[in-house]
Amino acid sequence: MTNKPHIQQQFQARMNEDELLNCMRCGFCLPTCPTYIESGFQESHSPRGRIALMKAVVDGIIEPDEDVERSLQLCLGCRACEPVCPSGVRYGHLLEEARDIIAQHKTYSPIVRFIRHIVFKQLFPHPNRMRMVTALIGFYQRSGLQTLVRQLGLLRLLPSHLATMENVLPNVPTWKQMNERPTHVEALIPRKRRVAFFRGCLMDTMFMDINDATMKLLQLVGCDIVIPEAQTCCGALHGHSGEKADAKTLAKRNIEAFETLDVDYIITNAGGCGAFLIEYDHLLKDDPVWAERAKAFVAKIKDVSVILVELGFHHKDWHVPNQIVTYQDSCHLRNVMKTAKEPRLLLQSIAGIEFREMKDADRCCGSAGIYNIIEPDMSMQVLDYKMEQAKQTKATTIVTANPGCLLQMKLGIEREGLTNVRAVHLVELLLEAVETTKQMDEPLKQMG
């Protein structure tokens, strides 16, 4: 049940009507929209159609009913429509505002209300609790409990995509490892840059190895790294799910954590986090205390691939065992952070890699934060298309640059039964190249 009159009033008060009117209904966005394509070309599931629905609610032509809500919820939020829009409509901002209005005036069932409270308020904003939950997953994996659950067939009680997802989760670190994280590491060569590292929540727990690989690469190219302990979740999950007030709170905590550091850049290694961080200035634009502070923060955000190229990682003579590699763009890294060429340049610079571009590499994989959990049918449709394109490249390694995309690619590999294919984060493959090259050079040094 939703409070329709209040929602309509809030749409009229909060939606950016100039932005809504910017949409010329030209249709350039249609071929880029996965849900429009996978829904059988339903207009209401396209960016143009969703903007029309928002405008109709604002104008009082339609009520903000279940059909409007369904259309907005089915959107992946990939923002592939934005780069192709001739009018420059910031569709993502409109979507987040509309979702927030609906979420704040919706009456959820007790169980959904409880889950949202736990996830958004009690878990992600608290790094210690994230570590505790991850440690429990680690106990499940290492104690024999996972083996027992699988032997008893208990995973069959879960929806098939969740059962498969359980199988592709990384081996997570121990509680001790997660609580012994560095706050400062020095460059391995004469310092070129002093940077801060945004470690994230899932990235510094479930995907801690990727964070470690990121820091090693930064050290290797001459970066001193500061990792402030006071940082917290970026707020992307909140911002995309109708919890904008909490997203703003997290943004302010992160700005405070980083703004006193004397650093050149704030480095991220997760496309979804980076894209939300780089829009803190929009999130806090109406706050007179925080607007300028947010702009200063945003000016320093940089993806790890960009700084690696800037500092010449791709000019080194790196090697890996021969393999065919393709790259799956993180939607937000490409469409919001405008970073697409740097990951490809890094991959193509490594000897032993035969790089093959997949068709529609820039189309969403269907992960989209928690979309693959709450909208499994559409998510799997989108993933099936993506895996078909990946298979056409005959790649043995699929590279991406976001944890959600990485899990989704692993899920696709598992679903397709591709036993000779793996999915890795970009920095994992780059560190493999560093370590392989060192191993190759060691015998030569001994001979010399």
Coordinates of C-alpha atoms in Angstrom, one line a residue:
M1 CA 0.0 0.0 0.0
T2 CA 1.3 3.5 -0.8
N3 CA 0.1 7.0 0.1
K4 CA -0.7 8.1 -3.4
P5 CA -1.7 11.7 -2.7
H6 CA 1.5 12.3 -0.7
I7 CA 3.6 10.7 -3.4
Q8 CA 2.0 12.9 -6.0
Q9 CA 2.7 16.0 -3.9
Q10 CA 6.3 15.0 -3.4
F11 CA 6.8 14.3 -7.1
Q12 CA 5.5 17.9 -7.8
A13 CA 7.8 19.4 -5.1
R14 CA 11.0 17.4 -5.6
M15 CA 11.2 16.2 -9.2
N16 CA 13.4 18.4 -11.4
E17 CA 10.8 19.5 -14.0
D18 CA 13.5 21.1 -16.3
E19 CA 15.2 17.7 -16.4
L20 CA 12.0 15.9 -17.2
L21 CA 11.3 18.4 -20.0
N22 CA 14.8 17.9 -21.4
C23 CA 13.7 14.5 -22.7
M24 CA 12.9 15.0 -26.4
R25 CA 11.4 11.5 -26.7
C26 CA 13.9 10.9 -29.6
G27 CA 14.4 7.3 -28.7
F28 CA 18.2 7.2 -28.9
C29 CA 18.1 5.6 -25.4
L30 CA 16.0 2.7 -26.5
P31 CA 18.7 0.4 -28.0
T32 CA 20.9 0.9 -24.9
C33 CA 18.3 -0.1 -22.4
P34 CA 18.5 -3.8 -21.3
T35 CA 15.0 -3.9 -19.7
Y36 CA 13.4 -2.3 -22.8
I37 CA 14.9 -5.0 -24.9
E38 CA 14.4 -7.9 -22.6
S39 CA 10.8 -7.0 -21.8
G40 CA 9.9 -7.3 -25.5
F41 CA 10.3 -3.5 -26.3
Q42 CA 7.7 -2.3 -23.7
E43 CA 7.8 1.5 -23.8
S44 CA 7.1 1.7 -20.0
H45 CA 10.4 -0.2 -19.4
S46 CA 12.5 2.2 -21.3
P47 CA 14.2 5.4 -20.1
R48 CA 12.0 7.5 -22.3
G49 CA 8.9 5.7 -21.0
R50 CA 9.9 6.0 -17.4
I51 CA 10.5 9.7 -17.8
A52 CA 7.1 10.1 -19.4
L53 CA 5.6 8.3 -16.4
M54 CA 7.4 10.6 -13.9
K55 CA 6.2 13.6 -15.9
A56 CA 2.6 12.4 -16.0
V57 CA 2.7 11.9 -12.2
V58 CA 4.0 15.4 -11.7
D59 CA 1.3 16.8 -14.0
G60 CA -1.4 14.9 -12.3
I61 CA -2.3 13.0 -15.4
I62 CA -1.8 9.6 -13.8
E63 CA -1.6 8.4 -10.2
P64 CA 1.7 7.0 -8.8
D65 CA 0.2 3.5 -8.8
E66 CA 1.7 0.0 -8.8
D67 CA 2.4 0.1 -12.5
V68 CA 4.5 3.2 -12.1
E69 CA 6.4 1.8 -9.2
R70 CA 6.9 -1.5 -11.0
S71 CA 8.4 0.3 -14.0
L72 CA 10.8 2.3 -11.9
Q73 CA 11.8 -0.8 -9.8
L74 CA 12.5 -2.9 -12.9
C75 CA 15.1 -0.4 -14.1
L76 CA 18.7 -1.6 -13.6
G77 CA 19.9 1.9 -13.0
C78 CA 22.8 1.2 -15.4
R79 CA 22.6 4.7 -16.9
A80 CA 23.6 3.5 -20.4
C81 CA 21.0 5.9 -21.7
E82 CA 22.9 9.0 -20.5
P83 CA 25.9 9.0 -22.8
V84 CA 23.7 8.6 -25.9
C85 CA 21.1 11.2 -24.9
P86 CA 21.5 14.3 -27.2
S87 CA 19.8 16.5 -24.6
G88 CA 22.1 15.3 -21.7
V89 CA 19.2 14.2 -19.5
R90 CA 20.5 13.0 -16.1
Y91 CA 18.2 10.0 -16.0
G92 CA 20.0 8.5 -13.0
H93 CA 19.2 11.5 -10.8
L94 CA 15.6 11.4 -11.8
L95 CA 15.3 7.7 -11.1
E96 CA 16.9 8.0 -7.6
E97 CA 14.7 10.9 -6.6
A98 CA 11.5 9.1 -7.8
R99 CA 12.5 5.9 -6.0
D100 CA 13.2 7.8 -2.8
I101 CA 9.8 9.5 -2.9
I102 CA 8.0 6.2 -3.4
A103 CA 10.0 4.3 -0.8
Q104 CA 9.5 7.0 1.9
H105 CA 5.7 6.9 1.4
K106 CA 5.3 3.1 0.9
T107 CA 3.9 0.8 3.5
Y108 CA 6.1 -2.3 3.5
S109 CA 5.2 -5.6 4.9
P110 CA 6.7 -6.3 8.4
I111 CA 9.3 -8.7 7.0
V112 CA 10.4 -6.3 4.2
R113 CA 10.5 -3.4 6.7
F114 CA 12.6 -5.5 9.0
I115 CA 15.1 -6.6 6.3
R116 CA 15.4 -3.0 5.0
H117 CA 16.1 -1.8 8.5
I118 CA 18.8 -4.4 9.1
V119 CA 20.5 -3.9 5.7
F120 CA 20.3 -0.1 5.4
K121 CA 20.6 1.0 9.0
Q122 CA 22.2 -1.7 11.0
L123 CA 24.6 -3.4 8.6
F124 CA 26.2 -1.4 5.8
P125 CA 26.8 1.9 7.7
H126 CA 28.8 -0.1 10.3
P127 CA 32.2 -1.5 9.2
N128 CA 32.6 -3.7 12.3
R129 CA 29.2 -5.3 11.7
M130 CA 30.1 -5.9 8.0
R131 CA 33.3 -7.7 9.2
M132 CA 31.3 -9.8 11.7
V133 CA 28.8 -10.9 9.0
T134 CA 31.7 -11.7 6.6
A135 CA 33.5 -13.6 9.3
L136 CA 30.4 -15.8 9.8
I137 CA 30.4 -16.5 6.1
G138 CA 34.0 -17.5 6.4
F139 CA 33.2 -19.8 9.3
Y140 CA 30.5 -21.4 7.2
Q141 CA 33.0 -22.0 4.4
R142 CA 35.9 -23.3 6.5
S143 CA 34.1 -25.2 9.3
G144 CA 32.7 -28.0 7.1
L145 CA 29.2 -26.5 7.4
Q146 CA 29.2 -25.5 3.7
T147 CA 30.2 -29.1 2.7
L148 CA 27.5 -30.5 4.9
V149 CA 24.8 -28.2 3.6
R150 CA 25.7 -29.1 0.0
Q151 CA 25.8 -32.8 0.7
L152 CA 22.3 -32.7 2.3
G153 CA 21.0 -30.8 -0.7
L154 CA 19.7 -27.9 1.5
L155 CA 20.6 -25.4 -1.2
R156 CA 17.7 -26.8 -3.2
L157 CA 15.5 -24.9 -0.8
L158 CA 16.8 -21.7 -2.2
P159 CA 15.8 -20.1 -5.5
S160 CA 18.2 -21.5 -8.2
H161 CA 20.1 -18.3 -8.8
L162 CA 20.8 -17.9 -5.1
A163 CA 21.9 -21.5 -4.8
T164 CA 24.3 -20.9 -7.7
M165 CA 25.5 -17.6 -6.1
E166 CA 26.4 -19.5 -2.9
N167 CA 28.7 -21.6 -5.0
V168 CA 30.6 -18.7 -6.6
L169 CA 31.2 -16.6 -3.4
P170 CA 34.9 -16.0 -2.9
N171 CA 36.8 -17.6 0.0
V172 CA 36.4 -14.8 2.5
P173 CA 39.1 -13.7 5.0
T174 CA 39.2 -14.5 8.7
W175 CA 38.0 -12.1 11.4
K176 CA 41.7 -11.5 12.3
Q177 CA 42.7 -10.7 8.8
M178 CA 39.9 -8.2 8.4
N179 CA 40.8 -6.4 11.6
E180 CA 44.5 -6.1 10.8
R181 CA 44.1 -3.7 7.9
P182 CA 46.8 -1.1 7.1
T183 CA 46.2 2.7 7.5
H184 CA 49.3 3.7 5.5
V185 CA 51.6 2.0 3.1
E186 CA 54.6 3.5 1.3
A187 CA 55.5 3.4 -2.4
L188 CA 58.0 0.7 -3.5
I189 CA 59.8 3.2 -5.8
P190 CA 60.5 6.9 -5.3
R191 CA 57.2 8.5 -4.6
K192 CA 55.2 10.1 -7.5
R193 CA 51.9 10.6 -5.8
R194 CA 50.3 10.6 -2.3
V195 CA 46.8 9.1 -2.6
A196 CA 44.0 8.0 -0.3
F197 CA 42.3 4.7 -0.9
F198 CA 38.5 4.3 -0.6
R199 CA 38.4 0.7 0.7
G200 CA 34.6 0.2 0.6
C201 CA 32.6 -2.2 2.7
L202 CA 32.2 -5.4 0.7
M203 CA 35.5 -4.7 -1.0
D204 CA 37.4 -4.7 2.3
T205 CA 35.7 -7.8 3.6
M206 CA 34.4 -10.3 1.1
F207 CA 36.8 -9.0 -1.6
M208 CA 39.7 -8.1 0.5
D209 CA 42.2 -9.8 -1.8
I210 CA 41.2 -7.3 -4.5
N211 CA 41.9 -4.4 -2.2
D212 CA 45.3 -5.8 -1.4
A213 CA 46.1 -6.3 -5.0
T214 CA 45.0 -2.6 -5.7
M215 CA 47.3 -1.3 -3.0
K216 CA 50.3 -3.4 -4.2
L217 CA 49.8 -2.0 -7.7
L218 CA 49.6 1.5 -6.4
Q219 CA 52.8 1.0 -4.4
L220 CA 54.5 -0.4 -7.5
V221 CA 53.8 2.7 -9.6
G222 CA 55.1 5.1 -6.9
C223 CA 52.1 5.9 -4.6
D224 CA 52.2 6.4 -0.9
I225 CA 48.7 5.4 0.3
V226 CA 46.6 6.6 3.2
I227 CA 43.6 4.5 4.2
P228 CA 41.5 6.5 6.7
E229 CA 39.9 4.4 9.3
A230 CA 36.9 6.7 9.7
Q231 CA 35.6 6.0 6.2
T232 CA 32.4 4.1 5.7
C233 CA 30.1 2.6 3.1
C234 CA 29.8 4.9 0.0
G235 CA 26.0 5.0 0.3
A236 CA 25.3 3.7 -3.3
L237 CA 23.0 0.9 -2.1
H238 CA 21.0 3.4 0.0
G239 CA 20.8 6.0 -2.8
H240 CA 19.6 3.5 -5.4
S241 CA 17.0 1.9 -3.1
G242 CA 15.1 4.9 -1.8
E243 CA 17.1 5.6 1.3
K244 CA 18.5 9.0 0.2
A245 CA 18.7 10.5 3.7
D246 CA 20.9 7.7 4.9
A247 CA 23.0 8.1 1.7
K248 CA 23.6 11.7 2.6
T249 CA 24.6 10.8 6.1
L250 CA 27.2 8.3 4.8
A251 CA 28.5 10.9 2.3
K252 CA 29.1 13.4 5.0
R253 CA 31.0 10.8 7.1
N254 CA 33.2 10.0 4.1
I255 CA 33.9 13.6 3.2
E256 CA 34.9 14.3 6.8
A257 CA 37.2 11.2 6.8
F258 CA 39.1 12.3 3.6
E259 CA 39.0 16.1 3.4
T260 CA 41.8 16.8 5.9
L261 CA 44.2 14.4 4.2
D262 CA 47.0 16.0 2.1
V263 CA 46.5 13.7 -1.0
D264 CA 46.5 14.1 -4.7
Y265 CA 43.7 11.7 -5.4
I266 CA 41.1 9.4 -3.7
I267 CA 41.4 6.1 -5.5
T268 CA 38.6 3.6 -5.9
N269 CA 38.5 0.1 -7.4
A270 CA 34.8 -0.6 -7.6
G271 CA 32.8 1.1 -10.4
G272 CA 29.6 1.2 -8.4
C273 CA 31.2 2.9 -5.4
G274 CA 33.3 5.3 -7.5
A275 CA 30.2 6.4 -9.5
F276 CA 28.3 7.3 -6.3
L277 CA 31.3 9.0 -4.7
I278 CA 31.9 11.1 -7.7
E279 CA 28.3 12.4 -7.5
Y280 CA 28.4 13.5 -3.8
D281 CA 28.3 17.1 -5.1
H282 CA 24.9 16.4 -6.7
L283 CA 23.7 14.5 -3.6
L284 CA 24.5 17.4 -1.3
K285 CA 24.0 20.3 -3.7
D286 CA 21.1 21.7 -1.6
D287 CA 23.0 21.6 1.7
P288 CA 24.8 25.0 2.2
V289 CA 27.2 23.5 4.7
W290 CA 28.3 20.5 2.6
A291 CA 27.9 21.5 -1.0
E292 CA 31.4 23.1 -1.5
R293 CA 33.0 20.4 0.7
A294 CA 31.4 17.7 -1.6
K295 CA 32.8 19.4 -4.7
A296 CA 36.3 19.4 -3.3
F297 CA 35.9 15.7 -2.4
V298 CA 34.6 14.8 -5.9
A299 CA 37.5 16.6 -7.6
K300 CA 39.9 14.0 -6.2
I301 CA 38.0 10.8 -7.1
K302 CA 39.9 8.6 -9.6
D303 CA 39.5 5.0 -10.6
V304 CA 42.6 2.8 -10.1
S305 CA 42.9 2.1 -13.8
V306 CA 43.2 5.8 -14.6
I307 CA 46.1 6.4 -12.1
L308 CA 47.9 3.2 -13.3
V309 CA 47.8 4.5 -16.9
E310 CA 48.8 8.0 -15.7
L311 CA 51.8 6.6 -13.9
G312 CA 52.9 4.4 -16.8
F313 CA 52.1 0.9 -15.6
H314 CA 51.2 -0.1 -19.2
H315 CA 54.7 0.9 -20.5
K316 CA 56.3 -1.9 -18.5
D317 CA 57.2 -5.3 -20.0
W318 CA 54.6 -7.4 -18.2
H319 CA 53.8 -11.1 -19.0
V320 CA 51.1 -13.6 -18.3
P321 CA 50.6 -17.2 -19.6
N322 CA 48.9 -17.1 -23.0
Q323 CA 45.2 -16.5 -22.7
I324 CA 42.2 -14.9 -24.5
V325 CA 40.8 -12.1 -22.5
T326 CA 37.6 -10.1 -22.8
Y327 CA 36.4 -7.1 -20.8
Q328 CA 33.0 -6.5 -19.3
D329 CA 32.4 -2.8 -18.5
S330 CA 31.1 -1.8 -15.1
C331 CA 28.1 0.3 -16.1
H332 CA 28.8 3.0 -13.6
L333 CA 32.5 3.1 -14.2
R334 CA 31.8 3.7 -17.9
N335 CA 28.6 5.7 -17.9
V336 CA 29.2 7.9 -14.8
M337 CA 32.9 7.9 -14.2
K338 CA 33.6 8.0 -18.0
T339 CA 36.3 5.3 -17.7
A340 CA 36.4 2.8 -20.5
K341 CA 39.6 3.1 -22.4
E342 CA 42.0 2.8 -19.5
P343 CA 41.1 -0.8 -18.4
R344 CA 41.4 -1.9 -22.1
L345 CA 44.8 -0.2 -22.5
L346 CA 46.2 -1.9 -19.4
L347 CA 45.0 -5.3 -20.6
Q348 CA 46.2 -4.9 -24.2
S349 CA 49.7 -3.9 -22.9
I350 CA 50.4 -7.3 -21.3
A351 CA 52.3 -9.9 -23.3
G352 CA 50.5 -13.2 -23.4
I353 CA 47.0 -11.6 -23.5
E354 CA 45.0 -11.8 -26.7
F355 CA 42.4 -9.2 -26.1
R356 CA 39.0 -9.7 -27.8
E357 CA 36.3 -7.1 -27.5
M358 CA 32.9 -8.7 -26.8
K359 CA 29.8 -7.4 -28.5
D360 CA 27.8 -5.0 -26.3
A361 CA 30.6 -5.1 -23.6
D362 CA 29.0 -1.9 -22.3
R363 CA 25.6 -3.4 -21.8
C364 CA 24.7 -4.2 -18.1
C365 CA 25.4 -7.7 -16.9
G366 CA 22.3 -7.7 -14.7
S367 CA 24.0 -7.4 -11.3
A368 CA 23.2 -3.8 -10.5
G369 CA 23.8 -3.9 -6.8
I370 CA 21.2 -6.2 -5.3
Y371 CA 19.1 -6.3 -8.5
N372 CA 20.0 -9.9 -9.1
I373 CA 18.5 -10.8 -5.8
I374 CA 15.3 -8.7 -5.9
E375 CA 14.6 -9.0 -9.7
P376 CA 16.1 -12.5 -10.5
D377 CA 14.1 -13.2 -13.6
M378 CA 15.1 -10.0 -15.5
S379 CA 18.6 -10.2 -14.1
M380 CA 19.1 -13.7 -15.5
Q381 CA 17.7 -12.7 -18.8
V382 CA 20.2 -9.9 -19.1
L383 CA 23.0 -12.2 -17.9
D384 CA 22.1 -14.9 -20.4
Y385 CA 22.5 -12.4 -23.2
K386 CA 25.8 -11.2 -21.8
M387 CA 27.2 -14.7 -21.5
E388 CA 26.3 -15.5 -25.1
Q389 CA 28.4 -12.5 -26.2
A390 CA 31.3 -13.6 -23.9
K391 CA 31.2 -17.1 -25.3
Q392 CA 31.4 -15.7 -28.9
T393 CA 34.9 -14.3 -28.0
K394 CA 36.1 -17.7 -26.9
A395 CA 37.7 -15.9 -23.9
T396 CA 39.2 -18.0 -21.1
T397 CA 39.4 -14.9 -18.8
I398 CA 36.5 -12.4 -18.4
V399 CA 37.7 -9.2 -16.7
T400 CA 35.6 -6.6 -15.0
A401 CA 36.1 -3.8 -12.5
N402 CA 33.2 -4.0 -10.0
P403 CA 32.5 -6.6 -7.3
G404 CA 28.8 -7.1 -8.3
C405 CA 29.8 -7.5 -12.0
L406 CA 32.5 -10.0 -10.9
L407 CA 30.0 -12.2 -9.0
Q408 CA 27.5 -11.9 -11.8
M409 CA 30.1 -13.1 -14.3
K410 CA 31.1 -16.0 -12.1
L411 CA 27.4 -16.8 -11.8
G412 CA 27.1 -16.8 -15.6
I413 CA 30.1 -19.0 -16.0
E414 CA 28.6 -21.5 -13.5
R415 CA 25.2 -21.4 -15.1
E416 CA 26.7 -22.1 -18.5
G417 CA 29.0 -24.8 -17.2
L418 CA 32.1 -23.1 -18.7
T419 CA 34.8 -25.0 -16.8
N420 CA 37.7 -23.5 -18.8
V421 CA 36.6 -19.9 -18.2
R422 CA 37.3 -17.7 -15.2
A423 CA 36.2 -14.2 -14.1
V424 CA 38.6 -11.8 -12.4
H425 CA 38.8 -8.2 -11.3
L426 CA 41.1 -6.1 -13.4
V427 CA 43.6 -5.6 -10.6
E428 CA 43.8 -9.3 -10.0
L429 CA 45.0 -9.9 -13.5
L430 CA 47.4 -7.0 -13.5
L431 CA 49.0 -8.3 -10.3
E432 CA 49.2 -11.7 -11.8
A433 CA 51.2 -10.1 -14.6
V434 CA 53.5 -8.5 -12.1
E435 CA 54.1 -11.7 -10.2
T436 CA 54.5 -13.8 -13.4
T437 CA 57.1 -11.4 -14.8
K438 CA 59.1 -11.5 -11.6
Q439 CA 59.1 -15.3 -11.7
M440 CA 60.3 -15.2 -15.3
D441 CA 63.0 -12.6 -14.5
E442 CA 64.4 -14.4 -11.4
P443 CA 66.3 -17.2 -13.3
L444 CA 67.8 -14.5 -15.6
K445 CA 69.0 -12.6 -12.6
Q446 CA 70.6 -15.7 -11.1
M447 CA 72.3 -16.5 -14.4
G448 CA 73.6 -12.9 -14.6

